[in-house]
Coordinates of C-alpha atoms in Angstrom, one line a residue:
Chain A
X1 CA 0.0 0.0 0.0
X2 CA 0.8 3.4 -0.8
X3 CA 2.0 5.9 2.0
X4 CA 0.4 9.1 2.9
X5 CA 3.5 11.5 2.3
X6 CA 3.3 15.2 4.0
X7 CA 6.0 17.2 2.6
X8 CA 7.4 19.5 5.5
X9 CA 9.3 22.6 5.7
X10 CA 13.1 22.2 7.0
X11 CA 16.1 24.5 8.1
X12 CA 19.9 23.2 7.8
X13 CA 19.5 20.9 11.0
X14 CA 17.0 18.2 9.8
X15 CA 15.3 18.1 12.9
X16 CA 14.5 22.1 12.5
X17 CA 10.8 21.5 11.3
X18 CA 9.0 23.9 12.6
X19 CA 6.7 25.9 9.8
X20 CA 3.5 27.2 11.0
X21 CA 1.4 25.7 8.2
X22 CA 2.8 22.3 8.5
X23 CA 2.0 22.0 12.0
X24 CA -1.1 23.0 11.3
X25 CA -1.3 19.3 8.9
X26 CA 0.9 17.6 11.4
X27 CA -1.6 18.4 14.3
X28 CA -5.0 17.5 12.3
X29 CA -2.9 14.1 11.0
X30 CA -2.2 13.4 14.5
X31 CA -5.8 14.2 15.7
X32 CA -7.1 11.8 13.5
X33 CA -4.4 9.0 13.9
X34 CA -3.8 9.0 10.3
X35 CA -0.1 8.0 9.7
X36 CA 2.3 9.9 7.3
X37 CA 5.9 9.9 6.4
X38 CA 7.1 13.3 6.3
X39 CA 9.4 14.3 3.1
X40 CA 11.8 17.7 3.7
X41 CA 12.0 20.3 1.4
X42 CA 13.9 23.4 2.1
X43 CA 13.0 27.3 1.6
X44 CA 14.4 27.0 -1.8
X45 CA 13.8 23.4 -3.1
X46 CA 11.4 24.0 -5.3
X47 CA 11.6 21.4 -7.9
X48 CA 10.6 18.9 -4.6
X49 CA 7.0 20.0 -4.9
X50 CA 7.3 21.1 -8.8
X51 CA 4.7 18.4 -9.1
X52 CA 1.9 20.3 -7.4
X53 CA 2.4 23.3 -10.0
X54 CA 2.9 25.8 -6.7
X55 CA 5.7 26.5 -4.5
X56 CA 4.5 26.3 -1.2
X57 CA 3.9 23.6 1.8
X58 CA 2.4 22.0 3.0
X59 CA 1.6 19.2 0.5
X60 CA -0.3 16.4 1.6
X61 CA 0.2 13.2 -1.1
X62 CA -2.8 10.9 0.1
X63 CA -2.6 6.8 -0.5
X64 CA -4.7 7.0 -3.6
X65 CA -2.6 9.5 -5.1
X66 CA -4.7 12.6 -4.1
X67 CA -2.0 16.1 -3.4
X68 CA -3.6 19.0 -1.4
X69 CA -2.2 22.1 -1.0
X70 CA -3.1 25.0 1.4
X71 CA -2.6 24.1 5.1
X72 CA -6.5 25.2 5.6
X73 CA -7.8 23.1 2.0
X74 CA -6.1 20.3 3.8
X75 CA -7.9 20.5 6.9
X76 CA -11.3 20.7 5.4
X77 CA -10.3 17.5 2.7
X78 CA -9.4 15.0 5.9
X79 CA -12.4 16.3 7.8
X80 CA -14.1 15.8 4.5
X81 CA -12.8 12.0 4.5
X82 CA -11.9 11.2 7.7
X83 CA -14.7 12.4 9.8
X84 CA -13.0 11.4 13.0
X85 CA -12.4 13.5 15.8
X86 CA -13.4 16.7 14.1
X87 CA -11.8 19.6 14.4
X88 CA -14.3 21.9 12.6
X89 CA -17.6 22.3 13.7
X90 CA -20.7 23.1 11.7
X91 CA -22.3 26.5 12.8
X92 CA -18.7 28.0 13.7
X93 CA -19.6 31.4 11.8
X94 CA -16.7 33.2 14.2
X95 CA -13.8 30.7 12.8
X96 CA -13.2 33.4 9.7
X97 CA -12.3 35.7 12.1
X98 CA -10.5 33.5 14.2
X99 CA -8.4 32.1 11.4
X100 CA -7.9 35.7 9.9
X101 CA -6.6 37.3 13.4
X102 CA -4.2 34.0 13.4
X103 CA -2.8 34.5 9.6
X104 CA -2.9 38.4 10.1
X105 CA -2.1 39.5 13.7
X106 CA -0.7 36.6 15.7
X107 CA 1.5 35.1 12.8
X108 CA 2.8 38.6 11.8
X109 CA 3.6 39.5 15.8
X110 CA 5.5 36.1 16.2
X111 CA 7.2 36.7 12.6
X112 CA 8.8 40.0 14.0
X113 CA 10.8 37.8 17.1
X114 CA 11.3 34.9 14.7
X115 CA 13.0 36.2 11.6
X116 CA 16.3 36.8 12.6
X117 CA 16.3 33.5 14.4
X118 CA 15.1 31.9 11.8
X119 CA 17.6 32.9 9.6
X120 CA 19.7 31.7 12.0
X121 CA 19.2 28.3 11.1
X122 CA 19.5 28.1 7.6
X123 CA 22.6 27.6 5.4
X124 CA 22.8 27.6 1.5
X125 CA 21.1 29.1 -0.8
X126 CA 18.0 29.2 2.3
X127 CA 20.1 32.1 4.2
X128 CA 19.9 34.7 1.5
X129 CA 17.0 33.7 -0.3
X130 CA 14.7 33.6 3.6
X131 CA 16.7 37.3 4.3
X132 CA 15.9 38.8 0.5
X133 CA 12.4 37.6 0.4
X134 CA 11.4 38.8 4.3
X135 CA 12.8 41.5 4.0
X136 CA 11.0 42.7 1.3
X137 CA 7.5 41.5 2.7
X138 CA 7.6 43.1 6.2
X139 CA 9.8 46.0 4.5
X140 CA 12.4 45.7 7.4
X141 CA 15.8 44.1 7.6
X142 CA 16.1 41.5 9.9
X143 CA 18.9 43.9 11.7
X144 CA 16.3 46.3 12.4
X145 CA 14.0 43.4 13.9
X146 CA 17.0 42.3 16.0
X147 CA 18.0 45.6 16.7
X148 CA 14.3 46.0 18.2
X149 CA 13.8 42.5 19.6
X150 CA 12.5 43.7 22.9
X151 CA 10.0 45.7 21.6
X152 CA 8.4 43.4 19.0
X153 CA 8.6 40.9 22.4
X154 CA 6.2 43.7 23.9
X155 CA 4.3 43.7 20.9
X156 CA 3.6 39.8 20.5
X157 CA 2.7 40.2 24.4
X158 CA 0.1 42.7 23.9
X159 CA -1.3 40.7 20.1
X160 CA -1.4 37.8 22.8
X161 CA -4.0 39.5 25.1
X162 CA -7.3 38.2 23.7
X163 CA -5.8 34.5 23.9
X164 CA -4.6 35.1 27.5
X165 CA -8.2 36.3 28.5
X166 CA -10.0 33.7 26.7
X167 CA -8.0 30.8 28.0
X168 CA -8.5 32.2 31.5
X169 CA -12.4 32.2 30.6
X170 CA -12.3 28.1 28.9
X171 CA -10.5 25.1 28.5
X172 CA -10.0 25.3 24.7
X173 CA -9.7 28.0 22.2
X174 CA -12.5 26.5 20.6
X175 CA -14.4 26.0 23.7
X176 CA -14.8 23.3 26.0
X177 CA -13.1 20.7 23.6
X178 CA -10.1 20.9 20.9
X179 CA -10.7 22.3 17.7
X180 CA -9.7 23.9 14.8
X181 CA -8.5 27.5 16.6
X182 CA -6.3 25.1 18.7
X183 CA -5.0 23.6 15.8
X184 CA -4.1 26.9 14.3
X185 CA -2.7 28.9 17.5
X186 CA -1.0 25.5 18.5
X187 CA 1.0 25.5 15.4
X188 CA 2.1 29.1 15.8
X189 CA 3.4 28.4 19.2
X190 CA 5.0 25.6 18.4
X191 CA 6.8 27.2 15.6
X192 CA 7.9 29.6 18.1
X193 CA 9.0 27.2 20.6
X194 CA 10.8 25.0 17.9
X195 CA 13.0 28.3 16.9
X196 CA 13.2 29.9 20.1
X197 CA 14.7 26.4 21.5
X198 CA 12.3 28.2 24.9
X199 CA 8.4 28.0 25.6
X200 CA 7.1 31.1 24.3
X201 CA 5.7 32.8 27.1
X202 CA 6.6 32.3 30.8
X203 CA 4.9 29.0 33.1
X204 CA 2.9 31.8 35.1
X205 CA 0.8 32.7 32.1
X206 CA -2.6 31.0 31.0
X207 CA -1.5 30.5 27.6
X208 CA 1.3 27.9 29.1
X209 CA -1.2 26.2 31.4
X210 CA -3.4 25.7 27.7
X211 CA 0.0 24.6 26.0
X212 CA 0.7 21.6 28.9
X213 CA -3.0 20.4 28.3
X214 CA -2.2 20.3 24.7
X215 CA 1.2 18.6 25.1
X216 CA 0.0 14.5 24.5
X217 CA -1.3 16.3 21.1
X218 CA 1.8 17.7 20.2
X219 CA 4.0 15.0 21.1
X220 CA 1.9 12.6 19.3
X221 CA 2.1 15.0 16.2
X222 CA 6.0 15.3 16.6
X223 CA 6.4 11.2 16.8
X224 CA 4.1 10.8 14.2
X225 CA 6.3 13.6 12.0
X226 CA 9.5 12.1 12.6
X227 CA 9.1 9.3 10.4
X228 CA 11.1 10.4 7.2
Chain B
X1 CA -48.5 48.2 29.3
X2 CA -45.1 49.5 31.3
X3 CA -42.3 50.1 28.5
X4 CA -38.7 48.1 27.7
X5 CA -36.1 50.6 29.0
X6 CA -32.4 51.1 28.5
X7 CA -30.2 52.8 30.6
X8 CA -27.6 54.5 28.1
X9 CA -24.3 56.5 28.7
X10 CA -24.3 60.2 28.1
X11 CA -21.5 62.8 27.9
X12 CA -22.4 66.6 28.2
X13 CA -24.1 66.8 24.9
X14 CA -27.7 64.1 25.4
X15 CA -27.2 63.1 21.7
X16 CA -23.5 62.3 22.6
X17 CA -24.0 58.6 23.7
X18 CA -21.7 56.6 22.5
X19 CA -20.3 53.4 25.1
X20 CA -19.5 50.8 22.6
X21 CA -21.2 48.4 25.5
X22 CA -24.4 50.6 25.3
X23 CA -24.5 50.6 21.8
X24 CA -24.7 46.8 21.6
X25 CA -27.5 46.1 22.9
X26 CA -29.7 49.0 21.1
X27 CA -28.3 47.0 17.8
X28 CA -29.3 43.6 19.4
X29 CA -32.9 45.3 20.2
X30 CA -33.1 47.3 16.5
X31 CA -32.0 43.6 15.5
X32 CA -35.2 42.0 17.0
X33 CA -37.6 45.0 16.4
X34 CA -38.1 45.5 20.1
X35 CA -38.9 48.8 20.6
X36 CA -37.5 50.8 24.2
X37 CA -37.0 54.0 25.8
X38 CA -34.1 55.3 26.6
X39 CA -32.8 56.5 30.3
X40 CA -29.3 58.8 30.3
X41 CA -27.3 58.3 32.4
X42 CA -23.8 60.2 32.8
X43 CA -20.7 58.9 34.0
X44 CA -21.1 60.0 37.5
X45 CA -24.3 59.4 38.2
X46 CA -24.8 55.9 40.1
X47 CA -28.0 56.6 41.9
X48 CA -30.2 56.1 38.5
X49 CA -28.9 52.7 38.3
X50 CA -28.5 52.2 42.0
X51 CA -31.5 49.9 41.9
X52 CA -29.6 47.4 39.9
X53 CA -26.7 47.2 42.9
X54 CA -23.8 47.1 39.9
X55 CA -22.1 50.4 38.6
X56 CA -22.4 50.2 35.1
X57 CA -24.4 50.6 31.9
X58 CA -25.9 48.9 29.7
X59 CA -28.8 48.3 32.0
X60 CA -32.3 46.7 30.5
X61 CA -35.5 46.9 32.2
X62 CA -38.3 44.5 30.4
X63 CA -41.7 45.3 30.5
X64 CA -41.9 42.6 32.9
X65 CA -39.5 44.7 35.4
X66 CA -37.0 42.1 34.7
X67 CA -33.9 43.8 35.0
X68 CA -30.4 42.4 33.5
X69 CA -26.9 44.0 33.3
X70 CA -24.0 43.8 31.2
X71 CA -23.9 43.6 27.4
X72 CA -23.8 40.0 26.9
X73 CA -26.1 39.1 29.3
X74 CA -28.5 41.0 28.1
X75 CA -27.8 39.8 24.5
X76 CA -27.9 36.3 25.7
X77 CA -31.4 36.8 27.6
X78 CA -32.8 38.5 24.2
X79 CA -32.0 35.5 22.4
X80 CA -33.4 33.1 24.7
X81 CA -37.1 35.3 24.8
X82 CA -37.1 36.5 21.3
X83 CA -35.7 34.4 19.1
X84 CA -36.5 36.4 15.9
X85 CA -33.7 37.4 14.2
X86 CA -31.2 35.7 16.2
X87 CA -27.8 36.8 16.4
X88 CA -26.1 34.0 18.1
X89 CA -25.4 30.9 16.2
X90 CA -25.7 27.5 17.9
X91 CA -22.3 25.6 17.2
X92 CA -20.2 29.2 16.7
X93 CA -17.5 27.4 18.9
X94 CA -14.9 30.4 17.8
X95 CA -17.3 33.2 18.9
X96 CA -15.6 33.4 22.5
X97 CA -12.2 34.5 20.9
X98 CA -13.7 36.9 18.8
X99 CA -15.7 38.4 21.8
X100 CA -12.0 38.1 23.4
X101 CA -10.4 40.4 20.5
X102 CA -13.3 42.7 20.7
X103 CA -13.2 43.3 24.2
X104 CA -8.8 42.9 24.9
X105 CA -7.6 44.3 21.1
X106 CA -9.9 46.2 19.6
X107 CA -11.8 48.3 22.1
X108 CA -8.3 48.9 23.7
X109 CA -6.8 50.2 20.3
X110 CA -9.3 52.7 20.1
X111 CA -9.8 54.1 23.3
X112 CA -6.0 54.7 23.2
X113 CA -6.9 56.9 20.3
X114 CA -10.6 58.7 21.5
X115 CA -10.0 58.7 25.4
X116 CA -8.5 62.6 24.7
X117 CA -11.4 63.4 23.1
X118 CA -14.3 61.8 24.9
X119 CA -12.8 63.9 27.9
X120 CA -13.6 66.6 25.7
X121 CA -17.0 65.8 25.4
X122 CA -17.6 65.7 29.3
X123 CA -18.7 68.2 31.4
X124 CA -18.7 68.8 35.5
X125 CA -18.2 66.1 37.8
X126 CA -17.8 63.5 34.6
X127 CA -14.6 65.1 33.6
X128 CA -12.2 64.0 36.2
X129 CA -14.0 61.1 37.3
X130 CA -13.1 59.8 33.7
X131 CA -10.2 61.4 34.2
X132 CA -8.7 59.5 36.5
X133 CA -10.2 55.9 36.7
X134 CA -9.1 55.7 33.1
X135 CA -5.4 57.2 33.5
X136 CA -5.2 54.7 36.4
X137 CA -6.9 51.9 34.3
X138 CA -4.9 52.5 31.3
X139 CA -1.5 53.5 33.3
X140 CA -0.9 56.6 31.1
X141 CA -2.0 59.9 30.9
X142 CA -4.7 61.7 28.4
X143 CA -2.2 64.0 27.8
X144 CA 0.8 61.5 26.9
X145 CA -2.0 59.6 24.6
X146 CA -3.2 63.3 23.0
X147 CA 0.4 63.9 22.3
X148 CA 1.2 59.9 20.4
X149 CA -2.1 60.1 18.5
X150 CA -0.5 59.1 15.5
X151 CA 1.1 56.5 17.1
X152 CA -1.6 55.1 18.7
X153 CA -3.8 55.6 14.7
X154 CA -0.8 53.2 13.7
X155 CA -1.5 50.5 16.3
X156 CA -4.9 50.8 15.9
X157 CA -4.9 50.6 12.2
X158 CA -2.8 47.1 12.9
X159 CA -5.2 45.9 15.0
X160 CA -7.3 45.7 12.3
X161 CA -5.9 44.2 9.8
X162 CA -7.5 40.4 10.6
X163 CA -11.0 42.7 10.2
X164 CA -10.2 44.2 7.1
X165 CA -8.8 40.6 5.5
X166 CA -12.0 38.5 6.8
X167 CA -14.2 41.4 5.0
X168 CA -12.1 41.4 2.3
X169 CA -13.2 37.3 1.9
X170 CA -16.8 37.6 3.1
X171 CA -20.0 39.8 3.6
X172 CA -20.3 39.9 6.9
X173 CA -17.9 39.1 10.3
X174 CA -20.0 36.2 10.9
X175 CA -20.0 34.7 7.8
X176 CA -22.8 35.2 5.2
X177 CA -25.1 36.8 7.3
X178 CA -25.3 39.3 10.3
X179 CA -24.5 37.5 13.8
X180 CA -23.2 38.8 17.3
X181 CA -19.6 39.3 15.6
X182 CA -20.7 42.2 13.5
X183 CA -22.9 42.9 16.4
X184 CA -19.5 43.8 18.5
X185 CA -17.9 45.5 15.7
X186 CA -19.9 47.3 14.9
X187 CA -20.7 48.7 18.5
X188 CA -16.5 49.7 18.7
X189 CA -16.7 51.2 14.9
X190 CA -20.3 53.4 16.0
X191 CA -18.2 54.2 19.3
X192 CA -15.8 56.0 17.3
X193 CA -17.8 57.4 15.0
X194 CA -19.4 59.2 18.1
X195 CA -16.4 60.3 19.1
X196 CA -14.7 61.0 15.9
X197 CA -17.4 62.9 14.5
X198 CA -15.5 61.2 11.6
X199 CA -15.4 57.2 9.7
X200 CA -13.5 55.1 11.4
X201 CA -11.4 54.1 8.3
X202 CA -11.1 55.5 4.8
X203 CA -13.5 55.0 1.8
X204 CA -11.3 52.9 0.1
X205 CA -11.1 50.5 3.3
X206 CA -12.7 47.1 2.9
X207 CA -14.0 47.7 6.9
X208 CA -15.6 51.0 5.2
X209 CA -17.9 48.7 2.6
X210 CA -18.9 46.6 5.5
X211 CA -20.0 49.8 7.3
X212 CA -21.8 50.7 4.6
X213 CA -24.0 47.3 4.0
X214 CA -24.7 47.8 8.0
X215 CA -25.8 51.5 7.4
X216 CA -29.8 50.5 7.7
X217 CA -29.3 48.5 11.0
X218 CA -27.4 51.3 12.9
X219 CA -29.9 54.2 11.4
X220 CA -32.4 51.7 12.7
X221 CA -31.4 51.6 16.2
X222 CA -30.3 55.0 16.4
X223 CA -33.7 56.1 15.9
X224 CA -35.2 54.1 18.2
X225 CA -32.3 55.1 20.9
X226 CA -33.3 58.9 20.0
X227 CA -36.8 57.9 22.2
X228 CA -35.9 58.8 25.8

């Protein structure tokens, strides 16, 4: 039988896989205990994934030969096909926003700490090509964002607010079980942790007492990813 | 038959009520068609709603003389009596972290930009009573804010970016129709209007279209407000 294949994003060190999208396919695998084998491609590998006619991962190769693209398309085709333990939930009207704030505010305000990090841990072609192509999208070198790194801390603190207060209101973003906003807001903290090489905000905080509930997920998803 | 009253926050000017808290519940009752009279009530002035033994607005009195406070409340006990119209969706799993970013980020990011002028719109006792429980609240002064406006436009205008790419993708914040999301969006966006005398955002901004389909349900309950 054919393997389920998730091609993940990867920095120099092979064990550096910590893209926000793919953790986003990683968790939802993991949720519904549907094995993969993960494949690396690297910032600039391209011709990897030239099969899928786009550039980006995650791509999710199914056993019957079925490739997704689009961290969220993906989510919606294995809830779709595998309608075990959802993660969506008919009726959520507020998820747009949810998922918009996530892409939009609490991606961006994590980006800001991350970059020069990130950068950090590439080699190759990777190091210039992840500088050239940030830089031009945020419209600030990565010096500046260093430069500034306790400010854009104070920043990601404040953007972290509504989370904080919800999570001191409920169990789950999503409510009183897991669902899709965990998935998403798990993958961005995890993408900070796997960079930082440090939880992203201190034990003390609600957000970390929501990331320890969440851990069995994670470390399920992580297992589950390392097979290569 | 006794009449449905709302007890509404007023500056100096009787036409000048604007609490963003205030205003969502005389969209919930414009929403529903449930006609009410208006009580004003200035900043100061806790006797009027002594009765309720709580300090703050909103404040609705049914024409049953039940009495229930706080905005969501009184949302959530509309629904549950008068389902017509409803705003809240069964299943909207996400709706507590947009309530979250409506209450932490948004109606912070503005009040950072109108508290300057809303002091400007008070008058006697009101003035330094706001004065000073919102420099103490806030931990900065009206005069440190007044002077950073443009900063504080800036983080504002960030703020809303996840807003202005949802609306950007879809008619309304929750979803394809009107629900409680637009509901508290709309309350912050009218809130500044007030204050603002001005749009919140340019023509041009996608925020600025919504605004505009929403135009018949805000003239709607502002004319029934104007009733006192």
């Amino acid at each position: 039988m054919t393997e389920r294949l998730l091609y993940d994003l990867v920095a120099s060190d092979p064990r550096d896989r910590f893209s926000p999208f793919c953790f986003r396919v990683k968790l939802a695998l993991a949720h519904k205990d549907l094995p993969f084998r993960s494949r690396l491609v690297s910032f600039t590998d391209k011709q990897t994934i030239a099969f899928t006619e786009q550039k980006l991962v995650p791509v999710l190769v199914e056993p019957d030969g079925t490739v997704i693209c689009d961290s969220i398309k993906i989510l919606e085709y294995l809830e779709r096909c595998y309608p075990q333990a959802p993660l969506l939930t008919p009726g959520d009207v507020s998820f747009g926003f949810l998922r918009a704030w996530a892409d939009r505010s609490l991606l961006a305000a994590i980006f800001k700490v991350l970059a020069p990090k990130i950068h950090a841990l590439l080699d190759g072609a990777d190091k210039p090509y992840f500088q050239s192509t940030r830089e031009q999208r945020m419209g600030i070198t990565l010096e500046a964002l260093a430069k500034d790194e306790s400010k854009y801390r104070r920043i990601l603190n404040t953007t972290l607010e509504p989370l904080r207060a919800l999570l001191q209101a409920q169990s789950c973003v999503s409510g009183a079980k897991v669902g899709a906003g965990d998935m998403l807001i798990l993958a961005c903290v995890l993408w900070a942790e796997g960079v930082l090489r440090a939880p992203l905000v201190p034990a003390d905080d609600p957000i970390s007492a929501w990331r320890e509930r969440m851990a069995p997920w994670v470390n399920k998803a992580q297992t589950m990813a390392a097979v290569v």
